[in-house]
mmCIF file of C-alpha atoms and ligand atoms in Angstrom:
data_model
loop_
_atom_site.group_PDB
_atom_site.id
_atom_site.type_symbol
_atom_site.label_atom_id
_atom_site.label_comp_id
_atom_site.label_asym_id
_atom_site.label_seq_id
_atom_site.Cartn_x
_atom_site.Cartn_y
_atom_site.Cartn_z
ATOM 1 C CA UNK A 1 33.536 67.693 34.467
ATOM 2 C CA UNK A 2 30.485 67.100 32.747
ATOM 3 C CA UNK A 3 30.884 64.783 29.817
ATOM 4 C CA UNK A 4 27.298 63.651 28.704
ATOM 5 C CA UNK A 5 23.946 65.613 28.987
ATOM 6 C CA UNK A 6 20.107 64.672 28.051
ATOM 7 C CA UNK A 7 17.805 66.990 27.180
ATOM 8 C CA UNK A 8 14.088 66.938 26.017
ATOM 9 C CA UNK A 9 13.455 66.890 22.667
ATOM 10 C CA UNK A 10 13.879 70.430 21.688
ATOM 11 C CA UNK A 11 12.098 72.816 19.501
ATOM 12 C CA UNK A 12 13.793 75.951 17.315
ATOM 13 C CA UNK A 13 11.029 78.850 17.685
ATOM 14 C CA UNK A 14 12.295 80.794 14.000
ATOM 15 C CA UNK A 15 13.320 79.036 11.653
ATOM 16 C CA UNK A 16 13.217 80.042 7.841
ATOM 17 C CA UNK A 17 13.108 76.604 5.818
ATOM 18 C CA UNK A 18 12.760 78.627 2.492
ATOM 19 C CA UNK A 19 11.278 76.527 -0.473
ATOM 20 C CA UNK A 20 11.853 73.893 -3.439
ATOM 21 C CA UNK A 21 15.237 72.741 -3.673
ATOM 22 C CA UNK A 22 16.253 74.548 -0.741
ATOM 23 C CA UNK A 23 13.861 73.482 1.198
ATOM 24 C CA UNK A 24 14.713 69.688 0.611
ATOM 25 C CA UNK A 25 18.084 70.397 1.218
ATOM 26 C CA UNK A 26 18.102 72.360 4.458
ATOM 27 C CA UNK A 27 14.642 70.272 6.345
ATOM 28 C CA UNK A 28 16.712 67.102 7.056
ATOM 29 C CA UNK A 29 19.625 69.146 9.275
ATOM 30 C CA UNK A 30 16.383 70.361 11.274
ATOM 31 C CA UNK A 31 14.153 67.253 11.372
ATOM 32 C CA UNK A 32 17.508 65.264 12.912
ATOM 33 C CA UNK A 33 17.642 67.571 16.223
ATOM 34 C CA UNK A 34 14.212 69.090 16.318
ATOM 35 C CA UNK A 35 10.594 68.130 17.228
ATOM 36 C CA UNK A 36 9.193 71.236 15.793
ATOM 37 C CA UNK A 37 10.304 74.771 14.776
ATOM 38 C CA UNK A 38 7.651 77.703 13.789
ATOM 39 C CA UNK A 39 8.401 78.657 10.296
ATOM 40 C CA UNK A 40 8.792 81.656 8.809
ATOM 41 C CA UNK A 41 6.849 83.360 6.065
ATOM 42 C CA UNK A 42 8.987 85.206 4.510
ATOM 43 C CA UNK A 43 9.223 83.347 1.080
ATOM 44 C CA UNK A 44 8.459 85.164 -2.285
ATOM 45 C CA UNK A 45 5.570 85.720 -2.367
ATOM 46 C CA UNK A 46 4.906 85.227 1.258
ATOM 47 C CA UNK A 47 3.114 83.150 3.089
ATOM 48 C CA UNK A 48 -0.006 85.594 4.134
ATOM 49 C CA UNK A 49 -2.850 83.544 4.006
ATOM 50 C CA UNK A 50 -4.491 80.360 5.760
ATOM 51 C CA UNK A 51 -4.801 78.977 2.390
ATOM 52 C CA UNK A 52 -0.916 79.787 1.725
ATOM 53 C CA UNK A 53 0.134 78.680 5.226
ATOM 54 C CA UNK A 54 -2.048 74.900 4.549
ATOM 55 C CA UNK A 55 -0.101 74.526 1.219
ATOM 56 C CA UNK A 56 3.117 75.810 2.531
ATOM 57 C CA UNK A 57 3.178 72.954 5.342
ATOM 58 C CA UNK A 58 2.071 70.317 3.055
ATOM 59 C CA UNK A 59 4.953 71.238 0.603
ATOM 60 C CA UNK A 60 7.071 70.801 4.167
ATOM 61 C CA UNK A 61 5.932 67.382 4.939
ATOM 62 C CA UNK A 62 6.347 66.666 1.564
ATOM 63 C CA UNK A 63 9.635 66.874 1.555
ATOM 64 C CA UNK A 64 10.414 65.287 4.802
ATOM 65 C CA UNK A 65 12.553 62.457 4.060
ATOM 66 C CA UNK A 66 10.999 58.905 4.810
ATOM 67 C CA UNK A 67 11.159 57.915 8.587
ATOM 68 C CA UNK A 68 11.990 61.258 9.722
ATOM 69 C CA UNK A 69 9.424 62.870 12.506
ATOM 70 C CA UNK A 70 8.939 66.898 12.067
ATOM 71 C CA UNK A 71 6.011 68.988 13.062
ATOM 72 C CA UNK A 72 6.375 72.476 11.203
ATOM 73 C CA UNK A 73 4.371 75.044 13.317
ATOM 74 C CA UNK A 74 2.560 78.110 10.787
ATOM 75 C CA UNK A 75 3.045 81.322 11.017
ATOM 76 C CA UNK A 76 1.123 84.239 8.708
ATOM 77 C CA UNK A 77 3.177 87.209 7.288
ATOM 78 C CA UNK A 78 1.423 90.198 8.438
ATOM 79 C CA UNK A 79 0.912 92.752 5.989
ATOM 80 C CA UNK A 80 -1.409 96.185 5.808
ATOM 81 C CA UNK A 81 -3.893 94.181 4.457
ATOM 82 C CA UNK A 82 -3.946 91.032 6.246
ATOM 83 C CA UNK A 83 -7.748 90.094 6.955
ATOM 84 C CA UNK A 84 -8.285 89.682 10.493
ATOM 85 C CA UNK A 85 -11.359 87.327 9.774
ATOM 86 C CA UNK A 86 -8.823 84.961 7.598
ATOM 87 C CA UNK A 87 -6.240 84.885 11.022
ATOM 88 C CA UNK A 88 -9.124 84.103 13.091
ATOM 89 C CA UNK A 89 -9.806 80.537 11.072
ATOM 90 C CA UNK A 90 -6.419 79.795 10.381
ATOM 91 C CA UNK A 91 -5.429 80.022 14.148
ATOM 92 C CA UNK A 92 -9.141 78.435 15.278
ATOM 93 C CA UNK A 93 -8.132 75.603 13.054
ATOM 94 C CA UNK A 94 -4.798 74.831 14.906
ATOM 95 C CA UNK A 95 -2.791 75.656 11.600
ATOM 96 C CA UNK A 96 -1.243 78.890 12.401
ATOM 97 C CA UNK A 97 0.631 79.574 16.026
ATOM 98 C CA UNK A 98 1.822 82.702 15.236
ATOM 99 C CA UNK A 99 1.680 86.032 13.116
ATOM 100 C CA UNK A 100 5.002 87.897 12.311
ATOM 101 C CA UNK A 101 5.563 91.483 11.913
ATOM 102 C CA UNK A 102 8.038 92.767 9.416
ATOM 103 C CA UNK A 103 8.682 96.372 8.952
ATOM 104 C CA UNK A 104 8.529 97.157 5.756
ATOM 105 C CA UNK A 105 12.504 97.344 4.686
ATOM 106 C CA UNK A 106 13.724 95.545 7.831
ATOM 107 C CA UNK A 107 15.269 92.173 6.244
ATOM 108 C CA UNK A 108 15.044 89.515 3.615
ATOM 109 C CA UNK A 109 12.017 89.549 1.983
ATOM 110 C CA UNK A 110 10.160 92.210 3.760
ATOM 111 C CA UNK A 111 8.858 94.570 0.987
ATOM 112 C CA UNK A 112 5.346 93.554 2.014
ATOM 113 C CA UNK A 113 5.875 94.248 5.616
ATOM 114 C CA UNK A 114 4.241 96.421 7.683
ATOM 115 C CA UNK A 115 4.512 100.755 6.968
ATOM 116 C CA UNK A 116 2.018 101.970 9.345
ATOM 117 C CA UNK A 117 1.182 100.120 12.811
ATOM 118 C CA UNK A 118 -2.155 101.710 12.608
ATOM 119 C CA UNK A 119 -3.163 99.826 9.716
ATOM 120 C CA UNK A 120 -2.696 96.322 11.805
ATOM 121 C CA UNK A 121 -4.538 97.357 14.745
ATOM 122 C CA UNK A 122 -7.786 95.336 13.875
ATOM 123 C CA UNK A 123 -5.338 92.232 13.160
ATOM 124 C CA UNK A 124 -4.020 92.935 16.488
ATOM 125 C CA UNK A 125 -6.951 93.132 18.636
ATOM 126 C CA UNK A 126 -8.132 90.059 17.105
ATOM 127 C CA UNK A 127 -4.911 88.233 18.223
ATOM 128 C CA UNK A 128 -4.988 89.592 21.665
ATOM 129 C CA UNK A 129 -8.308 88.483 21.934
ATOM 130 C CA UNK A 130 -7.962 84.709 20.718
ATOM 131 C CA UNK A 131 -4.215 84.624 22.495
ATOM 132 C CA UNK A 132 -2.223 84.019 18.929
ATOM 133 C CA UNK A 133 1.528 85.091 19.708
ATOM 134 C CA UNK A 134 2.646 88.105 17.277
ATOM 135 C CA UNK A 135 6.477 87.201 16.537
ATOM 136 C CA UNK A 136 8.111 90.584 15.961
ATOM 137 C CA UNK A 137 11.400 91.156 13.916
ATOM 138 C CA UNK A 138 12.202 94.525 15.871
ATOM 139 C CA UNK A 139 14.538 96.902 14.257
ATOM 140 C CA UNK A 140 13.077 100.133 12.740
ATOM 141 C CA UNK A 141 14.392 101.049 9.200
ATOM 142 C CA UNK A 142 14.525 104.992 9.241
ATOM 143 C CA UNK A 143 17.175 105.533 7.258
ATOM 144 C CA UNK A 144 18.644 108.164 9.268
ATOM 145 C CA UNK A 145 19.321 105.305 12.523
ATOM 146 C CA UNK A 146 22.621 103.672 12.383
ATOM 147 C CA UNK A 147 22.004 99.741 11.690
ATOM 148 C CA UNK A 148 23.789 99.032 15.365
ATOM 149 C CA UNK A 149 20.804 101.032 17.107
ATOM 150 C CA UNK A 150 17.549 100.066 15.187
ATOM 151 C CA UNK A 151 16.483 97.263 18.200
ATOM 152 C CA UNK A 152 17.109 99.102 20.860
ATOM 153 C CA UNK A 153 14.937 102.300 19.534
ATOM 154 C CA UNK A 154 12.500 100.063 18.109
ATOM 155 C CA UNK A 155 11.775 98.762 21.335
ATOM 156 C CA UNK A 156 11.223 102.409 22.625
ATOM 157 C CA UNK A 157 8.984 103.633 19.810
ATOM 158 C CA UNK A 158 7.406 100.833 18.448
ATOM 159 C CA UNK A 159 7.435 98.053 20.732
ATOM 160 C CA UNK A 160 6.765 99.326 23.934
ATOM 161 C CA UNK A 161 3.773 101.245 23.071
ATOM 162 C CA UNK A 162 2.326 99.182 20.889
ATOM 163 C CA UNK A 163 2.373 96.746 23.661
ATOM 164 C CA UNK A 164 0.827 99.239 25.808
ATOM 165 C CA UNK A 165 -1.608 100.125 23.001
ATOM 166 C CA UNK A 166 -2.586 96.670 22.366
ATOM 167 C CA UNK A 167 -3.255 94.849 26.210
ATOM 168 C CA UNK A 168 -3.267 90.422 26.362
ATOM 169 C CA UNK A 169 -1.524 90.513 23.113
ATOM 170 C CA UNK A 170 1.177 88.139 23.092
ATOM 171 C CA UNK A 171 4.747 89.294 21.759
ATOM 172 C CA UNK A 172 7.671 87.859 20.750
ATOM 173 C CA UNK A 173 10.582 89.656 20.501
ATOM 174 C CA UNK A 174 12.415 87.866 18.258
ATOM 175 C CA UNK A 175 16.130 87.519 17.741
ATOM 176 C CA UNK A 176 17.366 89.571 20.455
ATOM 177 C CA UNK A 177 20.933 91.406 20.244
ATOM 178 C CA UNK A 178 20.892 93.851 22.868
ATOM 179 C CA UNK A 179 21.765 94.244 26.508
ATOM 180 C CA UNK A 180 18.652 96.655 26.320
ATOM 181 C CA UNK A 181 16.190 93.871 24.634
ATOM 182 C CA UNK A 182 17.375 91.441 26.918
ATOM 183 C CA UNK A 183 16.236 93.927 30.124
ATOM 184 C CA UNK A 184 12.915 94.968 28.025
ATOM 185 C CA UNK A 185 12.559 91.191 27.925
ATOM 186 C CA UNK A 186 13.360 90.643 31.528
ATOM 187 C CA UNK A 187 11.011 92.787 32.909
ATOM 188 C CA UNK A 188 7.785 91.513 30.677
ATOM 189 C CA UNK A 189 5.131 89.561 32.192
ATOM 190 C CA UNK A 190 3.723 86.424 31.002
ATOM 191 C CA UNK A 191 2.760 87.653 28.021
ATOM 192 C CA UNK A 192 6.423 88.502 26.419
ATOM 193 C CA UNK A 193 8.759 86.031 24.888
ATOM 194 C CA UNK A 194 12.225 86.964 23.599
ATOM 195 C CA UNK A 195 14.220 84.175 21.096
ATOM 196 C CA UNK A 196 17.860 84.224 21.096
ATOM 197 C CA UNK A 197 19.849 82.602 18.065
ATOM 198 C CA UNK A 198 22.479 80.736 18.203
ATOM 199 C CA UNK A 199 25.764 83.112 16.730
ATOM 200 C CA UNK A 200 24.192 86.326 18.800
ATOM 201 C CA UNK A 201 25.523 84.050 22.047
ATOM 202 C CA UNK A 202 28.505 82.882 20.324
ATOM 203 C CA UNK A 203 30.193 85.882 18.334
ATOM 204 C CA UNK A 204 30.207 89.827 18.355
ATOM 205 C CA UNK A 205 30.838 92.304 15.465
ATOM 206 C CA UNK A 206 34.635 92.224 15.756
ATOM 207 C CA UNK A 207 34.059 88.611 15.119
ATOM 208 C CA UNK A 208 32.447 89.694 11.637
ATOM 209 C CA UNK A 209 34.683 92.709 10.809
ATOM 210 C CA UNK A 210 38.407 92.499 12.107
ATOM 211 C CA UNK A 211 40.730 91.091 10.402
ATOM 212 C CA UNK A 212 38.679 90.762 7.457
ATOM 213 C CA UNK A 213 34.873 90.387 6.716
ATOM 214 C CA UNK A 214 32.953 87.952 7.062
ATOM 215 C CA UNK A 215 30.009 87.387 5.193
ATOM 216 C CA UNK A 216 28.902 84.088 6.834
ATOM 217 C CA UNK A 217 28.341 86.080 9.827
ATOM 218 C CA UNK A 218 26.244 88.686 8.746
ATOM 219 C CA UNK A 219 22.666 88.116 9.462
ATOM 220 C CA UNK A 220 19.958 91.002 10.919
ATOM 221 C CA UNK A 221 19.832 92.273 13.802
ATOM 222 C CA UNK A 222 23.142 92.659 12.867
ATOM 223 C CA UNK A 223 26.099 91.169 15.412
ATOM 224 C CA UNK A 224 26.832 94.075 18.208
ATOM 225 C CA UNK A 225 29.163 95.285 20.267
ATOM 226 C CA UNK A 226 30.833 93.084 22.228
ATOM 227 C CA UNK A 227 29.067 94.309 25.638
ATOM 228 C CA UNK A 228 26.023 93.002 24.461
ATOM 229 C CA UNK A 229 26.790 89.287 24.223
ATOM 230 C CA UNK A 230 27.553 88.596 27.472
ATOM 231 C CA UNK A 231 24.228 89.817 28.707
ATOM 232 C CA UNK A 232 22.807 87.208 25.942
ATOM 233 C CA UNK A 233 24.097 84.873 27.241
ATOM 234 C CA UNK A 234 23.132 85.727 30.763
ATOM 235 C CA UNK A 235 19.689 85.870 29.541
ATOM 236 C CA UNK A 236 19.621 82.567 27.436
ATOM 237 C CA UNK A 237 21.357 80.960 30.769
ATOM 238 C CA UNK A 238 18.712 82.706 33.772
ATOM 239 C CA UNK A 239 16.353 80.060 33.502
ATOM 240 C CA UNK A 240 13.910 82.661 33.375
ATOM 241 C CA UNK A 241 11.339 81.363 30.768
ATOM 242 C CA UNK A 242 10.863 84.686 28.737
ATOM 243 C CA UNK A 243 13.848 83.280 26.877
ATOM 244 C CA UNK A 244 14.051 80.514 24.595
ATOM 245 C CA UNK A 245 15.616 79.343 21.393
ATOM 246 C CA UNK A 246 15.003 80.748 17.667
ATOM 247 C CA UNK A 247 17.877 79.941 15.351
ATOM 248 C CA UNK A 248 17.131 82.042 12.823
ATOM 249 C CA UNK A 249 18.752 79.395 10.912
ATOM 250 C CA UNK A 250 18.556 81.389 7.690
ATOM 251 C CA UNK A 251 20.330 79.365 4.404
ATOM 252 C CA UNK A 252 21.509 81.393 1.392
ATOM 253 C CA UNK A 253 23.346 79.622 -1.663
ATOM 254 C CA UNK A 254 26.950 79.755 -0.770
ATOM 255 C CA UNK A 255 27.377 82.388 -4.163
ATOM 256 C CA UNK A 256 24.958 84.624 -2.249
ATOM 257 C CA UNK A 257 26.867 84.876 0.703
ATOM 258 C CA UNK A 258 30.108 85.200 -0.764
ATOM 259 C CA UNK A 259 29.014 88.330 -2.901
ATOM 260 C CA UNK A 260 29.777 92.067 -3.416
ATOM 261 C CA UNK A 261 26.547 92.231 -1.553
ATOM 262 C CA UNK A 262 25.802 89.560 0.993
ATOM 263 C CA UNK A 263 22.031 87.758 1.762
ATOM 264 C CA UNK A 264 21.584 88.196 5.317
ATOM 265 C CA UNK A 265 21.513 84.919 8.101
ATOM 266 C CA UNK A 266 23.796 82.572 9.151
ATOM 267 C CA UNK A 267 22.419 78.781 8.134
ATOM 268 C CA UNK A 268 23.187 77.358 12.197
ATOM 269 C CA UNK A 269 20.342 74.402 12.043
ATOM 270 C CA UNK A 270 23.084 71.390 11.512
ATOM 271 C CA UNK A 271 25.146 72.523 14.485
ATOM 272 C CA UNK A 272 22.810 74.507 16.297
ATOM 273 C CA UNK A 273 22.689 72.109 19.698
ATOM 274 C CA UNK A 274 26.255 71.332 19.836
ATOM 275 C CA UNK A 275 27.289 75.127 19.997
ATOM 276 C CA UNK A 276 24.723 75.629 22.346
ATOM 277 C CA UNK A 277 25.959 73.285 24.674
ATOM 278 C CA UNK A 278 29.270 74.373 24.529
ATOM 279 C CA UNK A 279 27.956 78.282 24.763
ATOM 280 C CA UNK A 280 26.216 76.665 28.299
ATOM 281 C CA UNK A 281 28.899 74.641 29.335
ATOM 282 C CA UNK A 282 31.303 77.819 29.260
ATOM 283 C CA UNK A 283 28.743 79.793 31.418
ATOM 284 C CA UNK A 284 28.865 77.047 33.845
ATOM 285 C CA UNK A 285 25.123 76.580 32.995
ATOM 286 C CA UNK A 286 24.682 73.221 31.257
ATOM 287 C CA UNK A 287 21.805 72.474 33.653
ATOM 288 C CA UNK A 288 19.892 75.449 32.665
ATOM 289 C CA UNK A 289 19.745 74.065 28.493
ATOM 290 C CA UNK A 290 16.965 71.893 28.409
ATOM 291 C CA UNK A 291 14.979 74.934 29.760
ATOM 292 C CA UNK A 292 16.065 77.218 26.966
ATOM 293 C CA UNK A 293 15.844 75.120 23.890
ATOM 294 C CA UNK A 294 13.027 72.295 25.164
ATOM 295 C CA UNK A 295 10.738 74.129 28.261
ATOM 296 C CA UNK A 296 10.380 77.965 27.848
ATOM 297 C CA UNK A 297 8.823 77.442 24.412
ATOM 298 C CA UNK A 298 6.420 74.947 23.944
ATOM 299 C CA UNK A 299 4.995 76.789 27.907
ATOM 300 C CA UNK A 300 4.926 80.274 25.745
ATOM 301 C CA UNK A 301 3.274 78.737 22.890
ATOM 302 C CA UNK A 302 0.640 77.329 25.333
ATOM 303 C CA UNK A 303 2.208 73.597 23.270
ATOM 304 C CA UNK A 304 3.226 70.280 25.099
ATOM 305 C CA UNK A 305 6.658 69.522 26.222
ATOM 306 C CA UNK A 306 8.030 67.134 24.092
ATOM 307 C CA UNK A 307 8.487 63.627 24.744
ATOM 308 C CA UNK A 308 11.557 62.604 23.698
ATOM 309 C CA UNK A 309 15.053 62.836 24.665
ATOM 310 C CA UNK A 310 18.208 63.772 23.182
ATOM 311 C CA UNK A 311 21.852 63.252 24.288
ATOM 312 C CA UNK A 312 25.260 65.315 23.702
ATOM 313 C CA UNK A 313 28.276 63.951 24.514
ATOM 314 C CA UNK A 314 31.839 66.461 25.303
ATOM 315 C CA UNK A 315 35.126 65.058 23.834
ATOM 316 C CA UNK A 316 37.851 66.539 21.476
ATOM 317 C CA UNK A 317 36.932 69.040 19.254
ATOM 318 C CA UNK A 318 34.513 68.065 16.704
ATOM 319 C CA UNK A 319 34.913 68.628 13.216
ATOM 320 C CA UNK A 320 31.756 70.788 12.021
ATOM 321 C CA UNK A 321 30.370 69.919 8.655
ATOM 322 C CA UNK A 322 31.695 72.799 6.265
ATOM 323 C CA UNK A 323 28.842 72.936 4.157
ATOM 324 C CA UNK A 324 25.314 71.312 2.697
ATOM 325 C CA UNK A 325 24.617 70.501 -0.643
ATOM 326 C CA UNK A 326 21.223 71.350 -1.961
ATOM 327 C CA UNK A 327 19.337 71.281 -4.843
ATOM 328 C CA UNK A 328 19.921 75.035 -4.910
ATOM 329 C CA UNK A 329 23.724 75.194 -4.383
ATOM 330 C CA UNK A 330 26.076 74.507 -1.574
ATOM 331 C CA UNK A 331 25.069 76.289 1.662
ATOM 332 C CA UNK A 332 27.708 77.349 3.984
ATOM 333 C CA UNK A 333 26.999 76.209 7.808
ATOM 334 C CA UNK A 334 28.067 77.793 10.667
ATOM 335 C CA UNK A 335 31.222 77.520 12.291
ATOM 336 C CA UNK A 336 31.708 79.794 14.997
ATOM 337 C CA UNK A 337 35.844 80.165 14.692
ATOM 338 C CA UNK A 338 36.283 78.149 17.686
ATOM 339 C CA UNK A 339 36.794 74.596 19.449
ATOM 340 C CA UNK A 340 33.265 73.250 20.012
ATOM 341 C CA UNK A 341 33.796 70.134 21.771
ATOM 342 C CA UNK A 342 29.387 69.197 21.848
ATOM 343 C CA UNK A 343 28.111 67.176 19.667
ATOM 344 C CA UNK A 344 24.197 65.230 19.487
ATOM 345 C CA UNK A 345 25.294 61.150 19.830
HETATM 346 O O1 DOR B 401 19.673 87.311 8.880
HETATM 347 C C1 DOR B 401 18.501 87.188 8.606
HETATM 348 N N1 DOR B 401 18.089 86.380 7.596
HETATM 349 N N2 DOR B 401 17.607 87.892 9.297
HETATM 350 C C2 DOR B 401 16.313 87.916 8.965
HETATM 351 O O2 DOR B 401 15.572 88.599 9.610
HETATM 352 C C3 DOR B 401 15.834 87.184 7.765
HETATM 353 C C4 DOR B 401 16.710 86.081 7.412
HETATM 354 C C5 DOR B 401 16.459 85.525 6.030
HETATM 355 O O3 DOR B 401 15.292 85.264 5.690
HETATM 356 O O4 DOR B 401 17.423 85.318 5.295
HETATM 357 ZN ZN1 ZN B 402 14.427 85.193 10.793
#
């Protein structure tokens, strides 16, 4: 049995660090385990230009606490009138990695997303051209498709042909829930990433919904069916380097969780790596890790490996931390309702 495993320094490719108190709060849980994550955009207002983007990551390294190494990687919100000229420089100046797609409606923060594909097409072709990854939150928000499908027919009427409409651009399809994204993602070529986060390989919606509900569990995508996990984790644990890790490590105040109507994401950061390695060791995969959460990226992102290393250790069940206090409230983290037995040493 497997006791001890070291892994490069890994990266989280979607991470939302929010702001301000927050911010402060949540940065150290991610600086601790991670070289670098790419950050998302979605704060209010969001973060659409260069300019924005520049200030947003020196408010981030700001806040880094003394002696603690971090690299926050940029990405632009992408809205209807995003300025392709403005992308350009922020991505020739090695600020930005990545632009991310919102439909309008789809999640938190998202107001200013995108309505109509065809007003992004010059933002686009510009990306395709320069090779700057479009991160995609992929769930259409017609009103008349049931929450538990709006990946899967995404994929079929937005993603696929804008992929086809749009050749050399780079796409990420973040977040993946479905047996179907995990096959779309599969089949790419080089130029198609898929992220999977941490409680979409650990839990399914009877997880969330029997028994009682659970609002620490309810992020978007939404959890699925329990068919769907399995081939998760079959993806996560291929090897295949279209998949790698994006936590999605989304913090809400504790109060905004536990409401009548619950924020959306599940704040994984502080235990992210220790569930993963017990999600691995139960697939019988541990050697497959340090390709999911430390390889696949950084090759994606066109980035360096990391350097460093980092070591888990497999004992008696570990006691996870509850929650984190922040200058913004308490923040529930993560606990997946069963024994992990990982934990970084
Ligand atoms: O659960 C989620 N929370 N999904 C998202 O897409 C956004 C995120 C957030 O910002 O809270
Ligand atoms: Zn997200």
């Amino acid at each position: 049995m497997t006791t001890e495993i070291t892994i490069t320094t890994p990266d989280d490719w979607h991470l939302h660090l929010r702001d301000g108190a927050m911010m402060e709060g949540v940065l150290p849980h991610t600086a601790r385990d991670f070289a670098r994550a790419i950050i998302m955009p979605n704060l209010v207002p969001p973060v659409v230009t260069g300019a924005q983007a520049a200030a947003y990551r020196d408010r981030i390294l700001a806040a880094l606490p003394e002696g603690m190494e971090f690299e926050p990687l940029m990405t632009l919100y992408l809205t209807e009138a995003t300025d392709p000229a403005d992308v350009r420089a922020a991505a020739a100046s090695g600020l930005v990695k990545a632009v991310k797609l919102y439909p309008a409606g789809a999640t938190t923060n998202s107001d200013s997303g995108v309505r109509d594909i065809d007003k992004v097409r010059g933002v686009l072709e510009t990306m395709a051209e320069i090779g700057l990854p479009l991160c995609v939150h992929g769930e259409v928000t017609r009103p008349e498709i049931d929450i538990f499908d709006r990946e899967a027919v995404f994929i079929d009427e937005v993603l696929d042909p804008l992929r086809r409409a749009t050749p050399g651009l780079r796409v990420v399809m973040e977040h993946i829930t479905t047996a179907e994204a995990a096959a779309y993602a599969a089949e790419g070529g080089d130029d198609l990433g898929a992220t999977i986060t941490v409680q979409h390989l650990m839990l399914d919606r009877n997880d969330m919904l029997v028994g009682g509900m659970r609002p620490h569990y309810y992020c978007l995508p939404i959890l699925k069916r329990g068919t769907h996990r399995p081939k998760l984790v079959e993806a996560a644990t291929s090897g295949s380097p279209r998949f790698f890790l994006g936590t999605d490590s989304a913090p809400h105040p504790q109060h905004k969780k536990e409401a009548e109507c619950c924020a959306a994401g599940c704040f994984t950061a502080p235990v992210a790596l220790a569930c993963l390695a017990q999600v691995f060791d139960e697939a019988d995969a541990l050697d497959k890790l340090d390709g999911f959460v430390s390889q696949h990226g950084p090759r994606f992102y066109g980035l360096p490996v990391n350097t460093g290393a980092v070591t888990l250790t497999k004992g008696d069940p570990v006691d996870l931390p509850g929650s984190v206090e922040t200058g913004a409230g308490p923040v529930a983290v993560f606990d997946p309702g069963r024994a992990v037995h990982w934990q970084v040493t």
